[in-house]
PDB file of N, CA and C in Angstrom:
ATOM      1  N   UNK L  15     -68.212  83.184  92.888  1.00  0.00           N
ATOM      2  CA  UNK L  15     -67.669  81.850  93.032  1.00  0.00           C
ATOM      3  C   UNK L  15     -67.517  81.243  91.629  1.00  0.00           C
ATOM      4  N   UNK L  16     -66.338  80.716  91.561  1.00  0.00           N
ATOM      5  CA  UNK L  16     -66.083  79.861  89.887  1.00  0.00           C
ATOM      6  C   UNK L  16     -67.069  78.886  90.124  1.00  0.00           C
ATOM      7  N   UNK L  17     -67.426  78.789  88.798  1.00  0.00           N
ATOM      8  CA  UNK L  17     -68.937  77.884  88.429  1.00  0.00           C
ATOM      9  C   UNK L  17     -68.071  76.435  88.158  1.00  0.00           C
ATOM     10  N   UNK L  18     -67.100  75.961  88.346  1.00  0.00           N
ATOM     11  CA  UNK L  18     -66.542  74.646  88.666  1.00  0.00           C
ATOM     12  C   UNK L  18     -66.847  74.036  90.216  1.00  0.00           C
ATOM     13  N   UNK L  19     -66.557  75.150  90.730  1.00  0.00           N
ATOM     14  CA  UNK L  19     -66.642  74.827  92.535  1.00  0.00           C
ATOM     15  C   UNK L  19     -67.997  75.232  92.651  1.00  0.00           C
ATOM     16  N   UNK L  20     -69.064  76.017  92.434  1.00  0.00           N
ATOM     17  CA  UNK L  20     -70.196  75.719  92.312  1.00  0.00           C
ATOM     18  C   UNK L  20     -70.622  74.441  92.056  1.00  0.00           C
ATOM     19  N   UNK L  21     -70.473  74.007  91.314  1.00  0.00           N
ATOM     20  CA  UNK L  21     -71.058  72.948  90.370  1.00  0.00           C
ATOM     21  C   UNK L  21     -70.556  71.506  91.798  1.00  0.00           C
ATOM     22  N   UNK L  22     -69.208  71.578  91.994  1.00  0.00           N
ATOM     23  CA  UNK L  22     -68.800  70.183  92.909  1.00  0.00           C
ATOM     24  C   UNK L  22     -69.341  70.670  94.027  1.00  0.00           C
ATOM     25  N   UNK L  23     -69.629  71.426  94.720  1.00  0.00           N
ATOM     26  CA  UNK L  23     -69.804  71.873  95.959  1.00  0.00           C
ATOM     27  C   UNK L  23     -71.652  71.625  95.702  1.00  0.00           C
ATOM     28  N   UNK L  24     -72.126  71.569  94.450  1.00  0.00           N
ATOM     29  CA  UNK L  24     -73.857  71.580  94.352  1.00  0.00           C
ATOM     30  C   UNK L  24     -73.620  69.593  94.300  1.00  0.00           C
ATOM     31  N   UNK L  25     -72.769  69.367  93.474  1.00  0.00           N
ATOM     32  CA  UNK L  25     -73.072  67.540  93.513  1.00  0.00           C
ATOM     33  C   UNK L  25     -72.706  67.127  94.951  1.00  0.00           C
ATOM     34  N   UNK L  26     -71.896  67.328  95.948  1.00  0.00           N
ATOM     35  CA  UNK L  26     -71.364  66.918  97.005  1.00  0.00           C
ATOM     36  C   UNK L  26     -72.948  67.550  97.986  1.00  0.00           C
ATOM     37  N   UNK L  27     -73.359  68.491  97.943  1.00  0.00           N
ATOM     38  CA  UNK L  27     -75.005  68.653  98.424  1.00  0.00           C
ATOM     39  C   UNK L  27     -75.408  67.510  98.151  1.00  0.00           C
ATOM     40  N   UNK L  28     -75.973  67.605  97.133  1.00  0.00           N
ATOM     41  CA  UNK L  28     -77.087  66.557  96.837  1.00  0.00           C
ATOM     42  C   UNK L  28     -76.511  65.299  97.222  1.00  0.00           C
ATOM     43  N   UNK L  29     -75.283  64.853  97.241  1.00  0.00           N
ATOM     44  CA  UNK L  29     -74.663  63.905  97.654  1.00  0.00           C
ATOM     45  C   UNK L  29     -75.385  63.323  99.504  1.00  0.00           C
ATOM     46  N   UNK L  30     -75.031  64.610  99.917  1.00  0.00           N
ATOM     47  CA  UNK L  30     -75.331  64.208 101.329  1.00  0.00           C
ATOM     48  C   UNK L  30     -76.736  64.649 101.563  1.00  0.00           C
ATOM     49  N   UNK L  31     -77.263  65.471 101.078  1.00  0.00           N
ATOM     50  CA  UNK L  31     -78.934  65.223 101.313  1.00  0.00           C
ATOM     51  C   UNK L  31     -79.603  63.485 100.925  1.00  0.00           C
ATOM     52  N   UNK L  32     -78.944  63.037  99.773  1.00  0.00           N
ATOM     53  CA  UNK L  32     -79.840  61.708  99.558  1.00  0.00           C
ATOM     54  C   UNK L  32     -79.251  60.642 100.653  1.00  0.00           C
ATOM     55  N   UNK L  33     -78.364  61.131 100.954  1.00  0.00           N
ATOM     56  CA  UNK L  33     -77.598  59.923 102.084  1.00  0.00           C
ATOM     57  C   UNK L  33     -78.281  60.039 103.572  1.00  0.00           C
ATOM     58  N   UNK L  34     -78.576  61.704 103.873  1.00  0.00           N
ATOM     59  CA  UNK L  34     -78.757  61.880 104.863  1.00  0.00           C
ATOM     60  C   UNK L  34     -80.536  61.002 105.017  1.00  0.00           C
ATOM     61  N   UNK L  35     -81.305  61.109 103.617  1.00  0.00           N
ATOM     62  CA  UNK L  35     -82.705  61.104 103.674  1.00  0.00           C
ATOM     63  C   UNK L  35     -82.189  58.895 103.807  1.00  0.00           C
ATOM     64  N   UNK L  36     -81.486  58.185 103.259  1.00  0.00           N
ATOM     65  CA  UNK L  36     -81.051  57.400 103.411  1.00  0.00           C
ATOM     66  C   UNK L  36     -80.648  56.328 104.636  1.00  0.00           C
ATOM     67  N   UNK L  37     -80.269  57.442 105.718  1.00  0.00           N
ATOM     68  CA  UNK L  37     -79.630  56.727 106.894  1.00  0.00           C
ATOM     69  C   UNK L  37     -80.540  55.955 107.970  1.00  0.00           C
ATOM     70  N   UNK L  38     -82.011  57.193 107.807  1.00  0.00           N
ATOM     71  CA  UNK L  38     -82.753  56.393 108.971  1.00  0.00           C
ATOM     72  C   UNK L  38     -83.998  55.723 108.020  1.00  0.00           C
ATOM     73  N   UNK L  39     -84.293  55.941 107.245  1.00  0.00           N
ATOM     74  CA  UNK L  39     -85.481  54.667 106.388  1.00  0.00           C
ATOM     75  C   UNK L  39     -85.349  53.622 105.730  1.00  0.00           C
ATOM     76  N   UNK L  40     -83.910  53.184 105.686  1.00  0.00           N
ATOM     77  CA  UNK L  40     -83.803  51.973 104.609  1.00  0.00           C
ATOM     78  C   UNK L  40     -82.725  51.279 105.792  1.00  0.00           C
ATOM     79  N   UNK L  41     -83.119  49.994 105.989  1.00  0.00           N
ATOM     80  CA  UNK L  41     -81.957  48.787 106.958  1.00  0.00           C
ATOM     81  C   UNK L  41     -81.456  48.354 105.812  1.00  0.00           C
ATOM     82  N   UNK L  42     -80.030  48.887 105.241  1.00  0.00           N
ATOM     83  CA  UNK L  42     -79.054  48.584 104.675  1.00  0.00           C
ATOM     84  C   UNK L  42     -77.897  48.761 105.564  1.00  0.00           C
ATOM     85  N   UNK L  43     -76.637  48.244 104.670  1.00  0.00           N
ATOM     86  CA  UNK L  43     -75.480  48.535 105.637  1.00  0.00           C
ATOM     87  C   UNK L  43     -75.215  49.795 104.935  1.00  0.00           C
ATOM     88  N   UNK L  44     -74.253  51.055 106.087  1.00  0.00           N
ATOM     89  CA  UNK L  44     -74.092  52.226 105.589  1.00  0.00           C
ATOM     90  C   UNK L  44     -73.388  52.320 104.187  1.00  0.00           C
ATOM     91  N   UNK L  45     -72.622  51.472 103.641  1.00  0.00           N
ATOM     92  CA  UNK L  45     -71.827  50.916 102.553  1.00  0.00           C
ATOM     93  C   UNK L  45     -73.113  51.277 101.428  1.00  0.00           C
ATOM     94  N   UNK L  46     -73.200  50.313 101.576  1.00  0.00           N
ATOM     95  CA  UNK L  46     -74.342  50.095 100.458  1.00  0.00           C
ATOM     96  C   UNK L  46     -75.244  51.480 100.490  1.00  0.00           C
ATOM     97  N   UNK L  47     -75.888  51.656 101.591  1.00  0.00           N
ATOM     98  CA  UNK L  47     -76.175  53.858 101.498  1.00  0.00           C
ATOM     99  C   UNK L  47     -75.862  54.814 100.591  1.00  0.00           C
ATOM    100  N   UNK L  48     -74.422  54.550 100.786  1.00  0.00           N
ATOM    101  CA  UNK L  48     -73.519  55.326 100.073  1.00  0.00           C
ATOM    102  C   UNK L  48     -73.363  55.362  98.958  1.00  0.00           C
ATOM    103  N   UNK L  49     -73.684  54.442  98.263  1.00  0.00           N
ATOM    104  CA  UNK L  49     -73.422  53.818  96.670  1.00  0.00           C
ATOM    105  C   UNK L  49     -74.494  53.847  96.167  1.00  0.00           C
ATOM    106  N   UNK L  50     -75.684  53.659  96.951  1.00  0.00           N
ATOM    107  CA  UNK L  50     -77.091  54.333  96.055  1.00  0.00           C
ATOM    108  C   UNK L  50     -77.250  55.911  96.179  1.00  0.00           C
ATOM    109  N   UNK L  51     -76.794  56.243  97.603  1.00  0.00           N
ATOM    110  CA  UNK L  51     -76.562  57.673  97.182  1.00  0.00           C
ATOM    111  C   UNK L  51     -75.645  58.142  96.371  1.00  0.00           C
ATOM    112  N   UNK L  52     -74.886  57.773  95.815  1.00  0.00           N
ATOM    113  CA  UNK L  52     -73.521  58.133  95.197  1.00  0.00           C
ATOM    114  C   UNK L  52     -74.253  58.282  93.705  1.00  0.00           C
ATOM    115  N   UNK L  53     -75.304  57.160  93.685  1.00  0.00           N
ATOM    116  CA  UNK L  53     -75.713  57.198  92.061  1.00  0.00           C
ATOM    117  C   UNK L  53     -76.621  57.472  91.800  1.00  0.00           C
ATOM    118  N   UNK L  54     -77.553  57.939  93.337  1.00  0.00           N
ATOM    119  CA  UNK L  54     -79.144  58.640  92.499  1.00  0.00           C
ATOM    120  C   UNK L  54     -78.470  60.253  92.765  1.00  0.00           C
ATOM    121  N   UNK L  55     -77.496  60.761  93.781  1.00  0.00           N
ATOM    122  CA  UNK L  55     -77.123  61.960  93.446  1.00  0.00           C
ATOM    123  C   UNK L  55     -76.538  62.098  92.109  1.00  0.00           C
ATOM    124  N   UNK L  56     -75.574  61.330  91.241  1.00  0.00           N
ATOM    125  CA  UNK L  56     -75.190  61.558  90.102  1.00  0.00           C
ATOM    126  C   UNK L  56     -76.613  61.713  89.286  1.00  0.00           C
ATOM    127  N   UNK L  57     -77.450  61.004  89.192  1.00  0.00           N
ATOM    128  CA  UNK L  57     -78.955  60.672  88.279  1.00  0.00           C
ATOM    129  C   UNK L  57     -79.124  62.114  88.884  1.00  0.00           C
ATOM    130  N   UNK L  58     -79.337  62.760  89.739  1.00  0.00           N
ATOM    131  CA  UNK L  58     -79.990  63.998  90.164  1.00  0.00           C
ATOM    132  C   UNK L  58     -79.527  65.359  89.578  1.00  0.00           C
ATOM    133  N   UNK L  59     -78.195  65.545  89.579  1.00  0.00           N
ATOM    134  CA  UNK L  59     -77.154  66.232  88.981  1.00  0.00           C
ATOM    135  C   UNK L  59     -77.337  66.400  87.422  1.00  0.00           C
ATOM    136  N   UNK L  60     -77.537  65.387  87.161  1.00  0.00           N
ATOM    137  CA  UNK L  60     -78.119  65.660  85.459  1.00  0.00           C
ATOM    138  C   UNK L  60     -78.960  66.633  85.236  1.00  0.00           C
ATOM    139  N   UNK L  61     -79.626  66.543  85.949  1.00  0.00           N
ATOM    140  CA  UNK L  61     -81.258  67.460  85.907  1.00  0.00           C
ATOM    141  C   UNK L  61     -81.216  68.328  86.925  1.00  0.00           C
ATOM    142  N   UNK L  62     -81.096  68.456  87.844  1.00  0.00           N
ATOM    143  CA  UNK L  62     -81.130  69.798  88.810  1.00  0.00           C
ATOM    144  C   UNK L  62     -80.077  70.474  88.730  1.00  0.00           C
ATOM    145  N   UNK L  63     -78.441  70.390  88.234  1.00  0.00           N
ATOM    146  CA  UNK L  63     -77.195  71.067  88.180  1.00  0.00           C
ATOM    147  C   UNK L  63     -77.111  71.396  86.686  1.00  0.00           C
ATOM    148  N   UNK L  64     -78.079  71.329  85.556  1.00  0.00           N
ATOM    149  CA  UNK L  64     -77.709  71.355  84.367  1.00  0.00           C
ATOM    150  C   UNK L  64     -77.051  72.894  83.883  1.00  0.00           C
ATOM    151  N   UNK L  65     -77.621  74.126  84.539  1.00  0.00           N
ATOM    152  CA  UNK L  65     -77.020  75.324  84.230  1.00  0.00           C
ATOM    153  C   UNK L  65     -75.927  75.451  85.264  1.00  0.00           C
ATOM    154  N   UNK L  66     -75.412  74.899  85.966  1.00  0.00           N
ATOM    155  CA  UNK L  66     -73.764  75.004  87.103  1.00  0.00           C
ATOM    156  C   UNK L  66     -72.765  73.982  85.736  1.00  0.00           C
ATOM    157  N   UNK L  67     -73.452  73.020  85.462  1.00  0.00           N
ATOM    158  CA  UNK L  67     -72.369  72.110  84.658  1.00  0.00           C
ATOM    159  C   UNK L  67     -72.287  72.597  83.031  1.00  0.00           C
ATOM    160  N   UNK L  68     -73.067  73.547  82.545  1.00  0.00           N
ATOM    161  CA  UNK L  68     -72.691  73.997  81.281  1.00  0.00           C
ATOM    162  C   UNK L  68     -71.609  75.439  81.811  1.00  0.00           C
ATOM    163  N   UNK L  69     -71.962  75.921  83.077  1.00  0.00           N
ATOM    164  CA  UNK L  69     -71.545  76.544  82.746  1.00  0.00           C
ATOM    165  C   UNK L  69     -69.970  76.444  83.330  1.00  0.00           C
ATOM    166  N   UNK L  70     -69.667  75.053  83.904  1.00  0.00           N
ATOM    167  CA  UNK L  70     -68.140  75.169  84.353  1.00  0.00           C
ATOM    168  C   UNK L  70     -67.102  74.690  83.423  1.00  0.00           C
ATOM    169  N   UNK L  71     -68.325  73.956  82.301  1.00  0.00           N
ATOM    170  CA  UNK L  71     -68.340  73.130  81.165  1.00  0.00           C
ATOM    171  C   UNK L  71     -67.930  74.848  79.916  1.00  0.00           C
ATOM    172  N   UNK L  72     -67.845  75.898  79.471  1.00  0.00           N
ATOM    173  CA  UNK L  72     -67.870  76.903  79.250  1.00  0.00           C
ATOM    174  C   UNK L  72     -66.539  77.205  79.769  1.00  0.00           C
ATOM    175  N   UNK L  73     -66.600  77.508  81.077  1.00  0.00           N
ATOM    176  CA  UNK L  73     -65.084  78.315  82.088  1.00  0.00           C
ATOM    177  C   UNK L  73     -64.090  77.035  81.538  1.00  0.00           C
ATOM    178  N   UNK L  74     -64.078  76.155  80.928  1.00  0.00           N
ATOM    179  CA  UNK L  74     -63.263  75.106  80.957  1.00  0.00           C
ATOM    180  C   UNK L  74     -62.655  75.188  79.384  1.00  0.00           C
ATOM    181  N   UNK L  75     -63.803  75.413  78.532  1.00  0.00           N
ATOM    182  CA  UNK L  75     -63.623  75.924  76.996  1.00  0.00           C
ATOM    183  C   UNK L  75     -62.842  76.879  76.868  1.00  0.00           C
ATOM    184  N   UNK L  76     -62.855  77.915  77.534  1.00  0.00           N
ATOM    185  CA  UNK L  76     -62.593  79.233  77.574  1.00  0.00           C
ATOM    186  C   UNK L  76     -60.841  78.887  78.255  1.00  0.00           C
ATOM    187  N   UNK L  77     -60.654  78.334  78.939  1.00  0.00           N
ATOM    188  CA  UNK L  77     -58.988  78.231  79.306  1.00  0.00           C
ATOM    189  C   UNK L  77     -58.433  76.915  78.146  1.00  0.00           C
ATOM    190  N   UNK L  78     -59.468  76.111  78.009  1.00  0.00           N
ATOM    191  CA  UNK L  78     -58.267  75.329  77.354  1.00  0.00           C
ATOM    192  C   UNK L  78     -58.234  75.862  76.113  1.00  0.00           C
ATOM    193  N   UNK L  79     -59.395  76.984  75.371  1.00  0.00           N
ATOM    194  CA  UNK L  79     -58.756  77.716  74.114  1.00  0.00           C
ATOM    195  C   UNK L  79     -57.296  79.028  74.138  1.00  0.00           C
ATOM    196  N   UNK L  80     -57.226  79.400  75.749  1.00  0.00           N
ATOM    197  CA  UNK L  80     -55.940  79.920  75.719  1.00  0.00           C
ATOM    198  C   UNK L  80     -55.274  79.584  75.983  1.00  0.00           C
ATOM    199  N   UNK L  81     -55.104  78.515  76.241  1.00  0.00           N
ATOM    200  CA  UNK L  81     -54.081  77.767  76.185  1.00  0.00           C
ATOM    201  C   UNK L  81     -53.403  76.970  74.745  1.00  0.00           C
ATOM    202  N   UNK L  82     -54.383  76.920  74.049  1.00  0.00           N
ATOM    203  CA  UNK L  82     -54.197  76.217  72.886  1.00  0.00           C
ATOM    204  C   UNK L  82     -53.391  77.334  72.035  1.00  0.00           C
ATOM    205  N   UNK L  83     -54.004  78.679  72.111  1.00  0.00           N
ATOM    206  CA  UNK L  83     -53.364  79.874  71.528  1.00  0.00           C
ATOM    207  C   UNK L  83     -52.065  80.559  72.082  1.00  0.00           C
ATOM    208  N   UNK L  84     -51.550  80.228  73.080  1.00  0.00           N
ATOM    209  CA  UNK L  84     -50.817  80.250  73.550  1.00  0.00           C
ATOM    210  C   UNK L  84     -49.550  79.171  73.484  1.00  0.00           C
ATOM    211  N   UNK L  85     -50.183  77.988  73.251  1.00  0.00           N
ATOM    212  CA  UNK L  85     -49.135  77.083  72.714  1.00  0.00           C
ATOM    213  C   UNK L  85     -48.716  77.142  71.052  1.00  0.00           C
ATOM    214  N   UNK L  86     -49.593  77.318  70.409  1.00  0.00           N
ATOM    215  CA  UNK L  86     -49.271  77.585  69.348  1.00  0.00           C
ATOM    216  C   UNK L  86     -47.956  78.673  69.280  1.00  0.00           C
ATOM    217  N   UNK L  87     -48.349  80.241  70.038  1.00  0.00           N
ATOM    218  CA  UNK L  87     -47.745  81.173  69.894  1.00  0.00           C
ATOM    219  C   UNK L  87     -46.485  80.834  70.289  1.00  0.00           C
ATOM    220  N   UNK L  88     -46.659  79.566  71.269  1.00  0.00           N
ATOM    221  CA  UNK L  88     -45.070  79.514  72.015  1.00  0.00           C
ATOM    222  C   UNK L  88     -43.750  78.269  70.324  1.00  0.00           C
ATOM    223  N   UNK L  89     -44.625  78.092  69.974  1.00  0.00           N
ATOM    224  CA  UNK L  89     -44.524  76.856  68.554  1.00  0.00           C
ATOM    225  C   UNK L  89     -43.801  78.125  67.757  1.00  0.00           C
ATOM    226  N   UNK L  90     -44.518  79.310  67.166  1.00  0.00           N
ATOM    227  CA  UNK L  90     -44.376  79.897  66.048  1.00  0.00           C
ATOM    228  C   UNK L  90     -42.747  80.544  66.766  1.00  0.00           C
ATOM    229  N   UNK L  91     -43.228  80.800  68.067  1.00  0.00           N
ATOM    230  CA  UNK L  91     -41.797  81.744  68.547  1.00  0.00           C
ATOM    231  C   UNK L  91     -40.318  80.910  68.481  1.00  0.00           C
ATOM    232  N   UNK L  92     -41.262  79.907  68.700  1.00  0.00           N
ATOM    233  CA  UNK L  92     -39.296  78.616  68.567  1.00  0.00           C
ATOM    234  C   UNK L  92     -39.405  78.530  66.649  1.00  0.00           C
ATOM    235  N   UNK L  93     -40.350  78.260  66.135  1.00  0.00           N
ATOM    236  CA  UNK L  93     -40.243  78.498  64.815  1.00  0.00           C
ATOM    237  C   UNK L  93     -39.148  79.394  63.982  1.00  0.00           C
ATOM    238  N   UNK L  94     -39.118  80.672  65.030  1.00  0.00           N
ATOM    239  CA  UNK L  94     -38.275  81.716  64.322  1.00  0.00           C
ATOM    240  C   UNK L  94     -39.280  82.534  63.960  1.00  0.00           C
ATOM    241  N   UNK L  95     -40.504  82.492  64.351  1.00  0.00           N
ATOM    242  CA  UNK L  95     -41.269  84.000  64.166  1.00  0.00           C
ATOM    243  C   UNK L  95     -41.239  85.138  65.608  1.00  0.00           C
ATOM    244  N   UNK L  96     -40.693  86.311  64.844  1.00  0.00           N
ATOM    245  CA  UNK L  96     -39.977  87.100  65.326  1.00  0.00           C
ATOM    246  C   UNK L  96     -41.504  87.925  66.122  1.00  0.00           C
ATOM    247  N   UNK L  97     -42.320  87.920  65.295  1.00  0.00           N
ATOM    248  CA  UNK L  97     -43.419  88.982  66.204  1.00  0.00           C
ATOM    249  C   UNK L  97     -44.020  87.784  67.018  1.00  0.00           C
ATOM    250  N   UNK L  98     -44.233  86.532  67.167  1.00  0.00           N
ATOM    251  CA  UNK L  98     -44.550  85.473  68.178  1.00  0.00           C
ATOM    252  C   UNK L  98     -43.820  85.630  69.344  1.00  0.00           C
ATOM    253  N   UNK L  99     -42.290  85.643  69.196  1.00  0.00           N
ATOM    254  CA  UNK L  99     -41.897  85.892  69.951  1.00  0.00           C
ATOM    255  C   UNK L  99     -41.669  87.418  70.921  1.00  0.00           C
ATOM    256  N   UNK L 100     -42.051  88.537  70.199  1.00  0.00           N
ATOM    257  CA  UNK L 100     -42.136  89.568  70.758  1.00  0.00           C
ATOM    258  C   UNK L 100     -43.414  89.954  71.377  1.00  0.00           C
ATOM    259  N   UNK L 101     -44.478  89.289  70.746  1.00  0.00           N
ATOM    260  CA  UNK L 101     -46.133  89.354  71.601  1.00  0.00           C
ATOM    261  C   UNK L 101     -46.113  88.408  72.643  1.00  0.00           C
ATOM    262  N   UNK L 102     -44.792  87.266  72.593  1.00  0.00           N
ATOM    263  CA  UNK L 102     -44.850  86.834  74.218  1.00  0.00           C
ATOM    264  C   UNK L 102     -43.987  87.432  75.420  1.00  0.00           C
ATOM    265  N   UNK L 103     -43.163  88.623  74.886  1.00  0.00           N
ATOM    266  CA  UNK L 103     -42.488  88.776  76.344  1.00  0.00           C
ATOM    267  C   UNK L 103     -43.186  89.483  77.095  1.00  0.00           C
ATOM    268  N   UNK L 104     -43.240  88.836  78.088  1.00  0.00           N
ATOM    269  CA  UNK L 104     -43.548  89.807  79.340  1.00  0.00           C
ATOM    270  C   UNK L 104     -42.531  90.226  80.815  1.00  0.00           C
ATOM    271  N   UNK L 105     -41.459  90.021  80.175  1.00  0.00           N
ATOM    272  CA  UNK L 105     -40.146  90.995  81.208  1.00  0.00           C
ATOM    273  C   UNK L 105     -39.191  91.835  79.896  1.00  0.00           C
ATOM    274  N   UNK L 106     -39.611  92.754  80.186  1.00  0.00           N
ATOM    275  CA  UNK L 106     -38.493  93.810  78.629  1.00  0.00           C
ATOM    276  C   UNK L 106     -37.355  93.965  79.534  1.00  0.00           C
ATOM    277  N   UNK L 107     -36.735  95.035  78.810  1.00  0.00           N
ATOM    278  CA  UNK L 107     -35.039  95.749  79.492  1.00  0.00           C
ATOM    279  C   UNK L 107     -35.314  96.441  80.485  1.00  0.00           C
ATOM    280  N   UNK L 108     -36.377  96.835  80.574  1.00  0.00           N
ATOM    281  CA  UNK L 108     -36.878  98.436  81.252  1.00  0.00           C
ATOM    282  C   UNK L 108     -37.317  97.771  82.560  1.00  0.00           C
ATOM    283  N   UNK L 109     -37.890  96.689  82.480  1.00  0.00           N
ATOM    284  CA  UNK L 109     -38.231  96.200  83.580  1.00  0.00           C
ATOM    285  C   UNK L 109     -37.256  95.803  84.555  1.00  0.00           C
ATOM    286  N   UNK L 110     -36.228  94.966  84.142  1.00  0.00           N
ATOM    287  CA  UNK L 110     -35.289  94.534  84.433  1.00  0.00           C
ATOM    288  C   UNK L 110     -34.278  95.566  85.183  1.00  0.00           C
ATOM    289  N   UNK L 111     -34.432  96.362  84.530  1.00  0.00           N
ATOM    290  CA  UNK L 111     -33.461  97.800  85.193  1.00  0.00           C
ATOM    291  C   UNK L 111     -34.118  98.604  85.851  1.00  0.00           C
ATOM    292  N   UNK L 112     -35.711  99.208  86.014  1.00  0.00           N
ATOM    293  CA  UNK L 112     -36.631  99.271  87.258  1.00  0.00           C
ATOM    294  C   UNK L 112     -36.566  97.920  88.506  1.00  0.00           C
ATOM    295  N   UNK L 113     -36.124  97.104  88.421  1.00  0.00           N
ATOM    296  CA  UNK L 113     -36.648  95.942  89.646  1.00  0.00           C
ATOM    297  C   UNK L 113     -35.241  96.178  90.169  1.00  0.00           C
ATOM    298  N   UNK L 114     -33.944  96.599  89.035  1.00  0.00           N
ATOM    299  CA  UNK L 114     -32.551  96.490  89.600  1.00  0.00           C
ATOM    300  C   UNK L 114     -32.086  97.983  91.039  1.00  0.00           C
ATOM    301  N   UNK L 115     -32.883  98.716  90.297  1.00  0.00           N
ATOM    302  CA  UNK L 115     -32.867  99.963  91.324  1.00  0.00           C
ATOM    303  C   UNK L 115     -33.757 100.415  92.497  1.00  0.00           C
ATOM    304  N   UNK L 116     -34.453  98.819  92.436  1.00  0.00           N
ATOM    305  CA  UNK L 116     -35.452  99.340  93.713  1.00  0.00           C
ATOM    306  C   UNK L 116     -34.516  98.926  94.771  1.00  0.00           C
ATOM    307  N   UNK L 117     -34.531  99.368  96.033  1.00  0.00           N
ATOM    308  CA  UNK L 117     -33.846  99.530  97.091  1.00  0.00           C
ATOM    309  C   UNK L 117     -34.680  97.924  97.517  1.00  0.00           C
ATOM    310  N   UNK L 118     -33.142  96.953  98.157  1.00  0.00           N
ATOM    311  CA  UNK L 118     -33.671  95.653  98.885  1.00  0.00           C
ATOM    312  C   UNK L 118     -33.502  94.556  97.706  1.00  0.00           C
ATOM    313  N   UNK L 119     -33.645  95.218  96.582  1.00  0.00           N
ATOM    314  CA  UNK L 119     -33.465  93.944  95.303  1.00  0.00           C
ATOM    315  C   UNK L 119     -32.290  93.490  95.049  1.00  0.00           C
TER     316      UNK L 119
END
């Protein structure tokens, strides 16, 4: 499981465990329930989710640095750099003329 959806799927827990422990011991309106649960589950999440949130915090580093390298590469290729633009294709001639002779295409 991606450690992003880990991580929301662990705060949305704790979410409804403090609500659930919430519903029958405290005469509030359910409103108001919700909003202290909303913020002692966030207070909780700090400290009990700390290795789910570094690490979706990580999976998140990790795409927006290829992306960053990837935009660049797409920069240098409109630039007029010739190997930028050849380390980005990914449909050649060959391909194009394999997909043309498959039967149904």
């Amino acid at each position: 499981m991606k450690p992003a959806v880990k991580y929301a799927l662990g705060r949305l827990g704790l979410f409804l465990v403090v609500f659930a422990v919430l519903i029958p011991t405290t005469p509030l309106n359910i409103l108001v329930k919700a909003m202290v649960a909303l913020v002692a589950a966030s207070g909780l999440s700090l400290i009990l989710l700390r290795g789910w949130r570094n690490e979706s915090a990580e999976q998140f580093g990790e795409i927006a640095a290829r992306r960053s390298a990837e935009k660049e590469r797409l920069r240098s290729a409109l630039a007029g750099d010739e190997s930028a633009a050849a380390e980005g294709d990914r449909v050649t001639a060959a391909d194009i003329v394999e997909h043309a002779k498959r039967p149904g295409a």
